[in-house]
Amino acid sequence: MGKPEFIGKKSKAAGGWGALKSCGKKLLASGAPLSGAATMLKANQPDGFDCPGCAWGDPEHGSSFEFCENGVKAVAWEATDKRVGPSFFARHTVSELRTWTDYELERQGRLTHPLRYDAASDTYLPVSWEHAFTEIGGILKGLDSPHRAEFYTSGRASNEAAYLYQLFVRLYGTNNFPDCSNMCHEASGIALEQAVGIGKGTVTLEDFEKADAIFVIGQNPGTNHPRMLGDLRRAAMRGARVAVFNPVREKGLERFSDPQDKLEMLTGGSKPIANEYYQVRVGGDMAAVRGIAKAVFAADDTALAEGRPSVLDHGFLRQHTSAFSAYRATVDATSWDEIEHQSGLARVALEHLAQIYVESDRTICTWAMGVTQHRHSVATIREISNLMFLRGNVGRPGTGLCPVRGHSNVQGDRTVGINEKPPAAFLDALERELGVSMPRRNGHNVLAAIGAMLDGSAQAFIGLGGNFARATPDSSLIEKALRNQKLTVNIATKLNHSHLLPGEVSYVLPCLGRTEIDRNAKGAAQIVTVEDSMCMVHGSGGINKPASPELRSEVGIIAGIAAATVGSDVVNWGALAHDYDGIRDLIARTIPGFQDYNTRVRKPRGFRLYNAVDHRVWNTPTERANFSSDRLPGETEHQRALGETGLFVLQTFRSHDQYNTTVYGLDDRYRGIYGERRVVFVNPDDLAEIGIEGGERVDIVGRHEDGITRVADNFRVVPYDLPRGSVAGYYPELNVLVPLSTAGEQSDTPTSKSVLVSFRPAEQRKAA
Ligand SMILES: Nc1nc2c(c(=O)[nH]1)N[C@H]1C(S)=C(S)[C@@H](COP(=O)(O)OP(=O)(O)OC[C@H]3O[C@@H](n4cnc5c(=O)[nH]c(N)nc54)[C@H](O)[C@@H]3O)O[C@H]1N2
Ligand SMILES: Nc1nc2c(c(=O)[nH]1)N[C@H]1C(S)=C(S)[C@@H](COP(=O)(O)OP(=O)(O)OC[C@H]3O[C@@H](n4cnc5c(=O)[nH]c(N)nc54)[C@H](O)[C@@H]3O)O[C@H]1N2
Ligand SMILES: [Mo]
């Protein structure tokens, strides 16, 4: 990491020296340069901890340590030497802290003591763990129905913590599991379940070594999944064609110089990753993919007319799929006009992509938030599946559907039962195992939980990690929702805004992070397990000394609350918290695919969960892979915005220096932004049309018509290469503009990538 003599050399490509320089800065700012660097060397190693960054898979061979700039940031941020202890809270009232930014709050360092809000002094005071557990348990027991409590999970929680949490909450009596996944890849889970019978990706890292073509739709891996760039780059270098669909020209996807490749670093060289870059309209991916399918059908008709072999995989279509002819009819009925207007891509471009698709024997399609955070996300992912089915691109080496997950264990959390609509078979298994009945009524997802918290039917909020107040839409309503509660509890490593909106009784319970050694009362170190985007389950054991002797593990904290709430007759919480092997045995007995969990997870790199799609077994009602025949949306927000001068569709994305609501720094290096976050990216021709200059400050005004006024004030306008009618800026600052009242069809995911807005001159012009 440290080669200061080179640091400072400018690299125009993503990665490269810029990445190293940025890492050095981040380690220093975290206050832990040395331990941070040592810690980093253990990330994603067989005997180390799972990187708390993204959910991209770890290679089975080759370099066991892949350098990842944003992994370094995530690790350094947790391994910081800074602390927020009782004296900090004695100096700052909660009202004062509410005026701080996310960046300032988290930068103060790690939480050290269990804290209880004291309304009289408006501060958090240290309390004992026992006091916390007893009072929390007492309030939960006192609610007139368990359905009045909401149990949120953020996707960093381990399988063990998440499983124990769902067990506690279901014994308590509810399925109210709002989950960060509801705001993230929910649409992927739903669409894939319908299409192929499992709500997960079907791809392994080895498939990336075999693919001839990779379509990357609606994601920015240079920032959010940097290790994926390595796999894309290797694929591109051996001749695979990489086609990107993104309204924004993301530098990380165009060129990348590998921080692990010394020669390239010294020469300042960089390799192109995406040979093909398509600036699709926001929300236009379904139309684009349909256009490709239409062109594939046309190519097939031509091939057949000319006596050449069909370009479709008829064997697969016949043997493995259902509803193909309805799909073909729907595609035929969709006009090129509609496709071109909605996607913003020309027919010739889509025909060219169809050519790439047809020439490729093995194709992978990946996607993330640019696809999942729209109204018609489920339909879009079904359409992606449709396209892949045409040439048998599932359940075969080098092919597949790959939703690239967010949080490092968000996929595992769902696997082990964080699910507001639990499958009956899982509840049956829990009942068999424990001999008590489980709640059968579906619980609340994020939007339902917010509704219940606002209308008073929910009275308690427990957060296992995350930052509910800042991650959710319509920030000001969320603040009310949290303050309405009789009880708010946040299990967290660092201070954030969700902690500063106390209900009547409020606790912040500090936990160990992934990087820290988790010892039980006898001093034995425990490991936890996680599942990545490729369904690989592996162990994770911390190596650092805990940030404070007061910290408890997430498992320990959940066990404490559970024992105080539901008692220990059915489940011996203390014993499970003492030895996580016991939790894994329970998982093995109640969830398919985890047999011999404790043995298999201790093998280097763990094991892959059984995925029926690998064997072309389809766990759908038709027992086949299902085509869908959805119509394209009548009009996307982007189309609507194009029809009215001054109206825009806003997408809220991540900068290079943040992890969701955690802001590490104020730069967004690949997009050329330094030292600020209140910026909005706008097409220069749009600026000319509305008479605003680059650099001017504007207020962004929500234009969603539901009677609520929404304004994000004082943003600097940055001219940028994105399609006319669309603008972009950073989450979470822009969550004040995302309406609670629009959501994905079937998925209920906030439409964070398609918010209607317009601009007015900023009322306060000071720089923020
Ligand atoms: N360093 C770092 N890593 C992270 C995270 C982080 O915040 N920081 N977050 C983690 C989490 S929880 C998640 S879910 C993932 C998120 O990973 P991404 O999905 O990459 O996250 P976003 O920054 O929201 O980027 C969305 C991308 O989609 C594009 N886009 C927007 N609308 C559309 C559209 O309609 N069509 C198409 N084709 N593209 C569109 C945007 O221009 C942008 O490039 O990353 C995970 N990894
Ligand atoms: N407008 C808009 N909104 C969005 C999105 C968007 O693209 N646009 N993206 C959505 C997506 S994809 C997601 S996943 C959500 C993310 O929503 P969340 O998962 O709720 O948010 P994070 O910012 O990841 O949570 C950060 C907090 O987690 C805590 N934390 C960190 N590590 C640990 C740990 O090991 N254990 C515990 N217990 N706590 C820990 C810290 O206190 C930190 O402050 O936001 C969603 N919101
Ligand atoms: Mo996410």
mmCIF file of C-alpha atoms in Angstrom, residues 6 48 81 113 158 227 258 302 329 337 386 393 454:
data_model
loop_
_atom_site.group_PDB
_atom_site.id
_atom_site.type_symbol
_atom_site.label_atom_id
_atom_site.label_comp_id
_atom_site.label_asym_id
_atom_site.label_seq_id
_atom_site.Cartn_x
_atom_site.Cartn_y
_atom_site.Cartn_z
ATOM 1 C CA PHE A 6 4.710 7.296 -6.774
ATOM 2 C CA GLY A 48 -9.396 -13.767 7.944
ATOM 3 C CA ASP A 81 -8.675 4.380 16.634
ATOM 4 C CA HIS A 113 -20.785 1.866 25.699
ATOM 5 C CA SER A 158 -23.866 -12.401 9.831
ATOM 6 C CA ARG A 227 -13.241 -6.367 -7.406
ATOM 7 C CA ASP A 258 -5.169 -2.521 -12.116
ATOM 8 C CA THR A 302 -33.425 -14.301 -41.574
ATOM 9 C CA ALA A 329 -46.132 -12.522 -29.578
ATOM 10 C CA ASP A 337 -40.892 3.259 -32.184
ATOM 11 C CA ASN A 386 -36.445 -13.774 -21.190
ATOM 12 C CA ASN A 393 -27.968 -18.801 -21.154
ATOM 13 C CA LEU A 454 -46.500 6.899 11.072
#
